[in-house]
Amino acid sequence: ATISPMKKEHAIFILKIIILLFLDQLLKNRAEFFFAEKSVSLNSFIVLEYTKNIGIAFGIPVIGTPLLLANVVIIIFFVVMLVRLSDFSHRITFTSASLILAGAIGNLIDRLRFGFVRDFISIGPWPTFNLADTYITIGVILFIIFRKKILGENFHIFRSK
């Protein structure tokens, strides 16, 4: 039995998300183990330090965990709908969507398990972040840069007038 190219692409897409989630959770676990008691300065600009982020992006405080979880679920729903509208003839679509979904799900796992997100990378004046945050940032940047290619004929939905 042969697998259709589209089913193969979807299987690869899901596998990418699983691998990215595994790496995110692995690094968060290692960071908690190694940096919970002491931070490590890689240089004068980059520090590895374990922190518990109870807020949303960039540590902005939020009132109530249910509201925060609802926002994350809405974002995941939005990305899934965006994926359904996307032109999957381009690999950048799979890459962008898998990064955003893996990042959102990775941080959602932390929120559901611990009630906070585990962060461990501190660069200069930026708030401490984690690998999932990096996935989301890179995925969104790729989407913005390649949005016309990703959305194909549906590009008009997101175009400003």
Short mmCIF file of N, CA and C in Angstrom, two decimals, residues 5-160:
data_model
loop_
_atom_site.label_atom_id
_atom_site.label_comp_id
_atom_site.label_asym_id
_atom_site.label_seq_id
_atom_site.Cartn_x
_atom_site.Cartn_y
_atom_site.Cartn_z
N PRO A 5 0.97 11.52 -1.29
CA PRO A 5 1.92 12.57 -0.93
C PRO A 5 1.38 13.51 0.16
N MET A 6 0.08 13.83 0.12
CA MET A 6 -0.48 14.75 1.11
C MET A 6 -0.51 14.11 2.50
N LYS A 7 -0.86 12.82 2.55
CA LYS A 7 -0.87 12.13 3.85
C LYS A 7 0.54 12.03 4.40
N LYS A 8 1.51 11.81 3.52
CA LYS A 8 2.91 11.76 3.93
C LYS A 8 3.35 13.11 4.50
N GLU A 9 2.97 14.19 3.82
CA GLU A 9 3.31 15.54 4.29
C GLU A 9 2.69 15.82 5.66
N HIS A 10 1.42 15.40 5.85
CA HIS A 10 0.77 15.60 7.14
C HIS A 10 1.44 14.77 8.24
N ALA A 11 1.87 13.56 7.91
CA ALA A 11 2.57 12.72 8.88
C ALA A 11 3.90 13.37 9.27
N ILE A 12 4.60 13.91 8.30
CA ILE A 12 5.87 14.60 8.58
C ILE A 12 5.62 15.84 9.42
N PHE A 13 4.56 16.57 9.12
CA PHE A 13 4.16 17.75 9.88
C PHE A 13 3.94 17.39 11.35
N ILE A 14 3.19 16.35 11.61
CA ILE A 14 2.90 15.92 12.98
C ILE A 14 4.18 15.42 13.65
N LEU A 15 5.02 14.70 12.91
CA LEU A 15 6.28 14.22 13.46
C LEU A 15 7.18 15.39 13.86
N LYS A 16 7.24 16.44 13.03
CA LYS A 16 8.02 17.63 13.36
C LYS A 16 7.53 18.24 14.67
N ILE A 17 6.23 18.35 14.83
CA ILE A 17 5.67 18.92 16.06
C ILE A 17 6.06 18.07 17.27
N ILE A 18 5.97 16.75 17.13
CA ILE A 18 6.32 15.86 18.24
C ILE A 18 7.80 15.99 18.60
N ILE A 19 8.67 16.05 17.60
CA ILE A 19 10.11 16.20 17.87
C ILE A 19 10.39 17.53 18.54
N LEU A 20 9.78 18.61 18.02
CA LEU A 20 9.98 19.93 18.62
C LEU A 20 9.47 19.97 20.06
N LEU A 21 8.32 19.36 20.31
CA LEU A 21 7.78 19.28 21.68
C LEU A 21 8.72 18.51 22.60
N PHE A 22 9.24 17.39 22.11
CA PHE A 22 10.17 16.59 22.90
C PHE A 22 11.40 17.42 23.28
N LEU A 23 11.99 18.13 22.31
CA LEU A 23 13.17 18.96 22.59
C LEU A 23 12.85 20.07 23.59
N ASP A 24 11.69 20.71 23.42
CA ASP A 24 11.27 21.77 24.32
C ASP A 24 11.16 21.25 25.75
N GLN A 25 10.43 20.17 25.93
CA GLN A 25 10.23 19.62 27.27
C GLN A 25 11.53 19.08 27.86
N LEU A 26 12.37 18.46 27.04
CA LEU A 26 13.66 17.95 27.50
C LEU A 26 14.53 19.09 28.03
N LEU A 27 14.64 20.17 27.24
CA LEU A 27 15.48 21.29 27.66
C LEU A 27 14.91 21.99 28.89
N LYS A 28 13.60 22.10 28.99
CA LYS A 28 13.00 22.69 30.19
C LYS A 28 13.30 21.83 31.42
N ASN A 29 13.21 20.51 31.27
CA ASN A 29 13.53 19.61 32.38
C ASN A 29 14.99 19.73 32.80
N ARG A 30 15.89 19.76 31.80
CA ARG A 30 17.32 19.89 32.10
C ARG A 30 17.61 21.24 32.75
N ALA A 31 16.99 22.29 32.25
CA ALA A 31 17.20 23.62 32.82
C ALA A 31 16.74 23.66 34.28
N GLU A 32 15.59 23.05 34.54
CA GLU A 32 15.08 23.01 35.92
C GLU A 32 16.07 22.26 36.82
N PHE A 33 16.64 21.19 36.32
CA PHE A 33 17.58 20.39 37.09
C PHE A 33 18.90 21.13 37.32
N PHE A 34 19.46 21.71 36.26
CA PHE A 34 20.79 22.31 36.35
C PHE A 34 20.81 23.77 36.83
N PHE A 35 19.75 24.53 36.54
CA PHE A 35 19.80 25.97 36.82
C PHE A 35 18.82 26.44 37.89
N ALA A 36 18.15 25.52 38.59
CA ALA A 36 17.18 25.92 39.61
C ALA A 36 17.87 26.61 40.78
N GLU A 37 19.05 26.16 41.14
CA GLU A 37 19.77 26.71 42.29
C GLU A 37 20.76 27.80 41.92
N LYS A 38 21.30 27.74 40.71
CA LYS A 38 22.30 28.73 40.30
C LYS A 38 22.21 28.98 38.81
N SER A 39 22.50 30.19 38.43
CA SER A 39 22.51 30.53 37.00
C SER A 39 23.93 30.37 36.47
N VAL A 40 24.01 30.25 35.14
CA VAL A 40 25.30 30.10 34.48
C VAL A 40 25.41 31.18 33.42
N SER A 41 26.43 32.02 33.54
CA SER A 41 26.67 33.07 32.54
C SER A 41 27.55 32.50 31.44
N LEU A 42 27.02 32.51 30.22
CA LEU A 42 27.81 32.06 29.08
C LEU A 42 28.77 33.16 28.63
N ASN A 43 28.32 34.39 28.79
CA ASN A 43 29.15 35.58 28.56
C ASN A 43 28.45 36.74 29.27
N SER A 44 28.85 37.96 29.02
CA SER A 44 28.26 39.09 29.73
C SER A 44 26.83 39.40 29.27
N PHE A 45 26.37 38.73 28.22
CA PHE A 45 25.07 39.03 27.62
C PHE A 45 24.07 37.89 27.76
N ILE A 46 24.54 36.63 27.79
CA ILE A 46 23.66 35.46 27.81
C ILE A 46 23.82 34.71 29.14
N VAL A 47 22.69 34.51 29.81
CA VAL A 47 22.68 33.79 31.09
C VAL A 47 21.63 32.69 31.02
N LEU A 48 21.99 31.50 31.50
CA LEU A 48 21.04 30.40 31.63
C LEU A 48 20.58 30.38 33.09
N GLU A 49 19.30 30.64 33.29
CA GLU A 49 18.75 30.69 34.65
C GLU A 49 17.30 30.22 34.61
N TYR A 50 16.95 29.39 35.55
CA TYR A 50 15.60 28.83 35.61
C TYR A 50 14.65 29.80 36.29
N THR A 51 13.55 30.12 35.60
CA THR A 51 12.52 30.98 36.20
C THR A 51 11.14 30.39 35.92
N LYS A 52 10.21 30.75 36.79
CA LYS A 52 8.82 30.32 36.63
C LYS A 52 8.01 31.52 36.15
N ASN A 53 7.49 31.44 34.94
CA ASN A 53 6.75 32.54 34.35
C ASN A 53 5.25 32.29 34.53
N ILE A 54 4.63 33.07 35.42
CA ILE A 54 3.19 32.92 35.64
C ILE A 54 2.38 33.85 34.74
N GLY A 55 3.08 34.73 34.03
CA GLY A 55 2.41 35.69 33.15
C GLY A 55 2.27 35.14 31.73
N ILE A 56 2.00 36.06 30.81
CA ILE A 56 1.90 35.68 29.40
C ILE A 56 3.19 36.12 28.72
N ALA A 57 3.17 36.40 27.46
CA ALA A 57 4.37 36.76 26.70
C ALA A 57 5.16 37.85 27.40
N PHE A 58 6.46 37.65 27.46
CA PHE A 58 7.39 38.60 28.08
C PHE A 58 7.08 38.83 29.55
N GLY A 59 6.46 37.86 30.21
CA GLY A 59 6.19 37.94 31.65
C GLY A 59 5.10 38.91 32.04
N ILE A 60 4.32 39.39 31.09
CA ILE A 60 3.23 40.32 31.39
C ILE A 60 2.22 39.59 32.28
N PRO A 61 1.90 40.15 33.45
CA PRO A 61 0.98 39.44 34.35
C PRO A 61 -0.41 39.29 33.74
N VAL A 62 -1.10 38.22 34.14
CA VAL A 62 -2.45 37.96 33.67
C VAL A 62 -3.30 37.60 34.88
N ILE A 63 -4.54 37.99 34.83
CA ILE A 63 -5.45 37.70 35.93
C ILE A 63 -6.18 36.39 35.63
N GLY A 64 -5.87 35.36 36.38
CA GLY A 64 -6.61 34.09 36.28
C GLY A 64 -6.07 33.13 35.26
N THR A 65 -5.74 31.93 35.71
CA THR A 65 -5.26 30.87 34.83
C THR A 65 -6.28 30.46 33.79
N PRO A 66 -7.58 30.34 34.13
CA PRO A 66 -8.55 29.96 33.08
C PRO A 66 -8.56 30.91 31.89
N LEU A 67 -8.44 32.21 32.15
CA LEU A 67 -8.40 33.19 31.07
C LEU A 67 -7.17 32.96 30.21
N LEU A 68 -6.05 32.72 30.84
CA LEU A 68 -4.81 32.48 30.11
C LEU A 68 -4.91 31.21 29.28
N LEU A 69 -5.42 30.14 29.85
CA LEU A 69 -5.57 28.89 29.11
C LEU A 69 -6.53 29.06 27.94
N ALA A 70 -7.59 29.81 28.15
CA ALA A 70 -8.55 30.08 27.06
C ALA A 70 -7.86 30.81 25.91
N ASN A 71 -7.01 31.78 26.24
CA ASN A 71 -6.28 32.50 25.20
C ASN A 71 -5.36 31.58 24.42
N VAL A 72 -4.67 30.68 25.11
CA VAL A 72 -3.76 29.75 24.44
C VAL A 72 -4.56 28.82 23.52
N VAL A 73 -5.68 28.31 23.98
CA VAL A 73 -6.51 27.43 23.16
C VAL A 73 -7.01 28.19 21.93
N ILE A 74 -7.39 29.44 22.09
CA ILE A 74 -7.84 30.26 20.95
C ILE A 74 -6.71 30.44 19.95
N ILE A 75 -5.50 30.68 20.43
CA ILE A 75 -4.36 30.85 19.54
C ILE A 75 -4.10 29.55 18.77
N ILE A 76 -4.13 28.42 19.47
CA ILE A 76 -3.92 27.13 18.80
C ILE A 76 -5.01 26.91 17.75
N PHE A 77 -6.27 27.21 18.09
CA PHE A 77 -7.37 27.08 17.14
C PHE A 77 -7.13 27.96 15.91
N PHE A 78 -6.70 29.22 16.14
CA PHE A 78 -6.43 30.14 15.05
C PHE A 78 -5.33 29.58 14.13
N VAL A 79 -4.27 29.04 14.72
CA VAL A 79 -3.18 28.50 13.90
C VAL A 79 -3.66 27.29 13.11
N VAL A 80 -4.46 26.43 13.73
CA VAL A 80 -5.00 25.27 13.02
C VAL A 80 -5.87 25.73 11.84
N MET A 81 -6.70 26.74 12.05
CA MET A 81 -7.54 27.26 10.96
C MET A 81 -6.66 27.87 9.86
N LEU A 82 -5.61 28.56 10.27
CA LEU A 82 -4.68 29.14 9.30
C LEU A 82 -4.01 28.04 8.48
N VAL A 83 -3.66 26.95 9.14
CA VAL A 83 -3.07 25.81 8.44
C VAL A 83 -4.05 25.26 7.42
N ARG A 84 -5.32 25.19 7.78
CA ARG A 84 -6.33 24.66 6.85
C ARG A 84 -6.49 25.57 5.63
N LEU A 85 -6.26 26.88 5.78
CA LEU A 85 -6.37 27.82 4.67
C LEU A 85 -5.09 27.89 3.82
N SER A 86 -4.03 27.29 4.33
CA SER A 86 -2.73 27.47 3.72
C SER A 86 -2.49 26.58 2.52
N ASP A 87 -1.55 27.03 1.70
CA ASP A 87 -1.11 26.28 0.52
C ASP A 87 0.04 25.37 0.94
N PHE A 88 -0.23 24.09 1.03
CA PHE A 88 0.77 23.15 1.51
C PHE A 88 1.69 22.63 0.40
N SER A 89 1.69 23.30 -0.74
CA SER A 89 2.65 22.91 -1.77
C SER A 89 4.02 23.51 -1.46
N HIS A 90 4.11 24.34 -0.44
CA HIS A 90 5.38 24.96 -0.05
C HIS A 90 5.81 24.44 1.33
N ARG A 91 7.04 24.02 1.44
CA ARG A 91 7.56 23.50 2.71
C ARG A 91 7.54 24.55 3.82
N ILE A 92 7.66 25.81 3.45
CA ILE A 92 7.69 26.88 4.45
C ILE A 92 6.38 26.90 5.24
N THR A 93 5.29 26.49 4.63
CA THR A 93 4.00 26.42 5.32
C THR A 93 4.08 25.43 6.47
N PHE A 94 4.57 24.24 6.19
CA PHE A 94 4.71 23.22 7.23
C PHE A 94 5.67 23.67 8.32
N THR A 95 6.77 24.28 7.92
CA THR A 95 7.77 24.70 8.88
C THR A 95 7.21 25.77 9.80
N SER A 96 6.61 26.81 9.24
CA SER A 96 6.05 27.90 10.03
C SER A 96 4.97 27.39 10.99
N ALA A 97 4.03 26.62 10.47
CA ALA A 97 2.93 26.12 11.29
C ALA A 97 3.41 25.15 12.36
N SER A 98 4.35 24.28 12.04
CA SER A 98 4.83 23.32 13.04
C SER A 98 5.58 24.04 14.16
N LEU A 99 6.32 25.08 13.83
CA LEU A 99 7.02 25.85 14.87
C LEU A 99 6.02 26.55 15.80
N ILE A 100 5.04 27.22 15.22
CA ILE A 100 4.05 27.95 16.04
C ILE A 100 3.25 26.99 16.91
N LEU A 101 2.78 25.91 16.32
CA LEU A 101 1.98 24.94 17.10
C LEU A 101 2.82 24.26 18.18
N ALA A 102 4.04 23.84 17.85
CA ALA A 102 4.89 23.19 18.86
C ALA A 102 5.18 24.14 20.01
N GLY A 103 5.44 25.40 19.71
CA GLY A 103 5.70 26.37 20.77
C GLY A 103 4.49 26.60 21.65
N ALA A 104 3.34 26.79 21.03
CA ALA A 104 2.11 27.03 21.80
C ALA A 104 1.75 25.81 22.65
N ILE A 105 1.85 24.63 22.06
CA ILE A 105 1.52 23.41 22.80
C ILE A 105 2.55 23.15 23.91
N GLY A 106 3.83 23.41 23.62
CA GLY A 106 4.88 23.22 24.63
C GLY A 106 4.64 24.06 25.87
N ASN A 107 4.29 25.33 25.66
CA ASN A 107 4.01 26.19 26.81
C ASN A 107 2.68 25.84 27.47
N LEU A 108 1.71 25.38 26.68
CA LEU A 108 0.43 24.94 27.25
C LEU A 108 0.64 23.72 28.16
N ILE A 109 1.50 22.81 27.74
CA ILE A 109 1.82 21.64 28.58
C ILE A 109 2.34 22.11 29.94
N ASP A 110 3.26 23.07 29.92
CA ASP A 110 3.78 23.60 31.19
C ASP A 110 2.68 24.22 32.04
N ARG A 111 1.82 25.02 31.42
CA ARG A 111 0.74 25.67 32.18
C ARG A 111 -0.19 24.65 32.81
N LEU A 112 -0.51 23.59 32.06
CA LEU A 112 -1.42 22.57 32.59
C LEU A 112 -0.73 21.72 33.66
N ARG A 113 0.54 21.41 33.49
CA ARG A 113 1.26 20.57 34.47
C ARG A 113 1.67 21.33 35.72
N PHE A 114 2.14 22.57 35.56
CA PHE A 114 2.75 23.29 36.67
C PHE A 114 2.02 24.56 37.08
N GLY A 115 1.18 25.11 36.21
CA GLY A 115 0.54 26.38 36.50
C GLY A 115 1.40 27.58 36.10
N PHE A 116 2.52 27.32 35.46
CA PHE A 116 3.44 28.36 34.98
C PHE A 116 4.26 27.77 33.84
N VAL A 117 4.98 28.64 33.14
CA VAL A 117 5.87 28.20 32.06
C VAL A 117 7.30 28.28 32.57
N ARG A 118 8.06 27.23 32.26
CA ARG A 118 9.46 27.18 32.69
C ARG A 118 10.34 27.88 31.64
N ASP A 119 10.98 28.97 32.04
CA ASP A 119 11.87 29.73 31.17
C ASP A 119 13.31 29.55 31.67
N PHE A 120 14.28 29.70 30.76
CA PHE A 120 15.67 29.49 31.20
C PHE A 120 16.73 30.20 30.38
N ILE A 121 16.35 30.96 29.38
CA ILE A 121 17.34 31.67 28.56
C ILE A 121 17.15 33.17 28.78
N SER A 122 18.20 33.83 29.20
CA SER A 122 18.14 35.27 29.42
C SER A 122 19.21 35.93 28.55
N ILE A 123 18.76 36.81 27.66
CA ILE A 123 19.68 37.52 26.77
C ILE A 123 19.50 39.02 26.98
N GLY A 124 20.54 39.64 27.50
CA GLY A 124 20.53 41.09 27.71
C GLY A 124 19.31 41.58 28.46
N PRO A 125 18.69 42.63 27.93
CA PRO A 125 17.54 43.22 28.64
C PRO A 125 16.21 42.49 28.42
N TRP A 126 16.20 41.48 27.55
CA TRP A 126 14.95 40.77 27.25
C TRP A 126 14.52 39.91 28.43
N PRO A 127 13.21 39.74 28.59
CA PRO A 127 12.73 38.81 29.63
C PRO A 127 13.21 37.38 29.32
N THR A 128 13.34 36.60 30.37
CA THR A 128 13.77 35.21 30.21
C THR A 128 12.74 34.45 29.38
N PHE A 129 13.22 33.56 28.51
CA PHE A 129 12.34 32.82 27.61
C PHE A 129 12.80 31.37 27.51
N ASN A 130 12.12 30.58 26.69
CA ASN A 130 12.45 29.17 26.52
C ASN A 130 12.44 28.80 25.04
N LEU A 131 12.67 27.52 24.77
CA LEU A 131 12.72 27.05 23.38
C LEU A 131 11.37 27.20 22.68
N ALA A 132 10.28 26.93 23.40
CA ALA A 132 8.94 27.07 22.81
C ALA A 132 8.69 28.51 22.35
N ASP A 133 9.13 29.48 23.15
CA ASP A 133 8.99 30.88 22.77
C ASP A 133 9.77 31.17 21.48
N THR A 134 10.94 30.55 21.38
CA THR A 134 11.77 30.72 20.18
C THR A 134 11.06 30.13 18.97
N TYR A 135 10.45 28.95 19.14
CA TYR A 135 9.70 28.34 18.04
C TYR A 135 8.62 29.28 17.54
N ILE A 136 7.84 29.82 18.48
CA ILE A 136 6.73 30.71 18.11
C ILE A 136 7.25 31.93 17.37
N THR A 137 8.30 32.54 17.89
CA THR A 137 8.87 33.74 17.28
C THR A 137 9.35 33.47 15.86
N ILE A 138 10.11 32.40 15.68
CA ILE A 138 10.62 32.07 14.35
C ILE A 138 9.48 31.72 13.41
N GLY A 139 8.49 30.95 13.90
CA GLY A 139 7.34 30.57 13.08
C GLY A 139 6.55 31.78 12.61
N VAL A 140 6.32 32.73 13.51
CA VAL A 140 5.58 33.94 13.14
C VAL A 140 6.38 34.79 12.16
N ILE A 141 7.68 34.91 12.38
CA ILE A 141 8.52 35.68 11.44
C ILE A 141 8.48 35.04 10.05
N LEU A 142 8.60 33.71 9.99
CA LEU A 142 8.51 33.02 8.69
C LEU A 142 7.16 33.25 8.04
N PHE A 143 6.08 33.19 8.85
CA PHE A 143 4.75 33.41 8.31
C PHE A 143 4.63 34.82 7.73
N ILE A 144 5.11 35.81 8.45
CA ILE A 144 5.02 37.21 7.99
C ILE A 144 5.81 37.39 6.69
N ILE A 145 7.02 36.87 6.66
CA ILE A 145 7.87 37.03 5.47
C ILE A 145 7.28 36.31 4.26
N PHE A 146 6.76 35.10 4.47
CA PHE A 146 6.30 34.27 3.35
C PHE A 146 4.78 34.14 3.29
N ARG A 147 4.03 35.08 3.88
CA ARG A 147 2.58 34.94 3.98
C ARG A 147 1.88 34.78 2.64
N LYS A 148 2.36 35.47 1.62
CA LYS A 148 1.71 35.35 0.31
C LYS A 148 1.89 33.94 -0.25
N LYS A 149 3.07 33.38 -0.08
CA LYS A 149 3.34 32.02 -0.56
C LYS A 149 2.56 31.01 0.29
N ILE A 150 2.52 31.22 1.62
CA ILE A 150 1.85 30.30 2.53
C ILE A 150 0.34 30.28 2.29
N LEU A 151 -0.25 31.45 2.15
CA LEU A 151 -1.70 31.53 2.01
C LEU A 151 -2.18 31.31 0.59
N GLY A 152 -1.31 31.48 -0.38
CA GLY A 152 -1.70 31.24 -1.78
C GLY A 152 -2.91 32.06 -2.16
N GLU A 153 -3.94 31.42 -2.69
CA GLU A 153 -5.14 32.13 -3.14
C GLU A 153 -5.94 32.73 -1.99
N ASN A 154 -5.70 32.31 -0.75
CA ASN A 154 -6.41 32.87 0.40
C ASN A 154 -5.70 34.11 0.98
N PHE A 155 -4.64 34.58 0.31
CA PHE A 155 -3.88 35.72 0.81
C PHE A 155 -4.76 36.95 1.03
N HIS A 156 -5.78 37.14 0.23
CA HIS A 156 -6.65 38.33 0.33
C HIS A 156 -7.35 38.42 1.69
N ILE A 157 -7.54 37.31 2.39
CA ILE A 157 -8.22 37.32 3.69
C ILE A 157 -7.43 38.15 4.70
N PHE A 158 -6.08 38.12 4.61
CA PHE A 158 -5.25 38.79 5.60
C PHE A 158 -4.58 40.06 5.07
N ARG A 159 -4.98 40.50 3.90
CA ARG A 159 -4.38 41.69 3.31
C ARG A 159 -5.12 42.92 3.81
N SER A 160 -4.37 43.95 4.19
CA SER A 160 -5.03 45.19 4.61
C SER A 160 -5.47 45.96 3.37
#
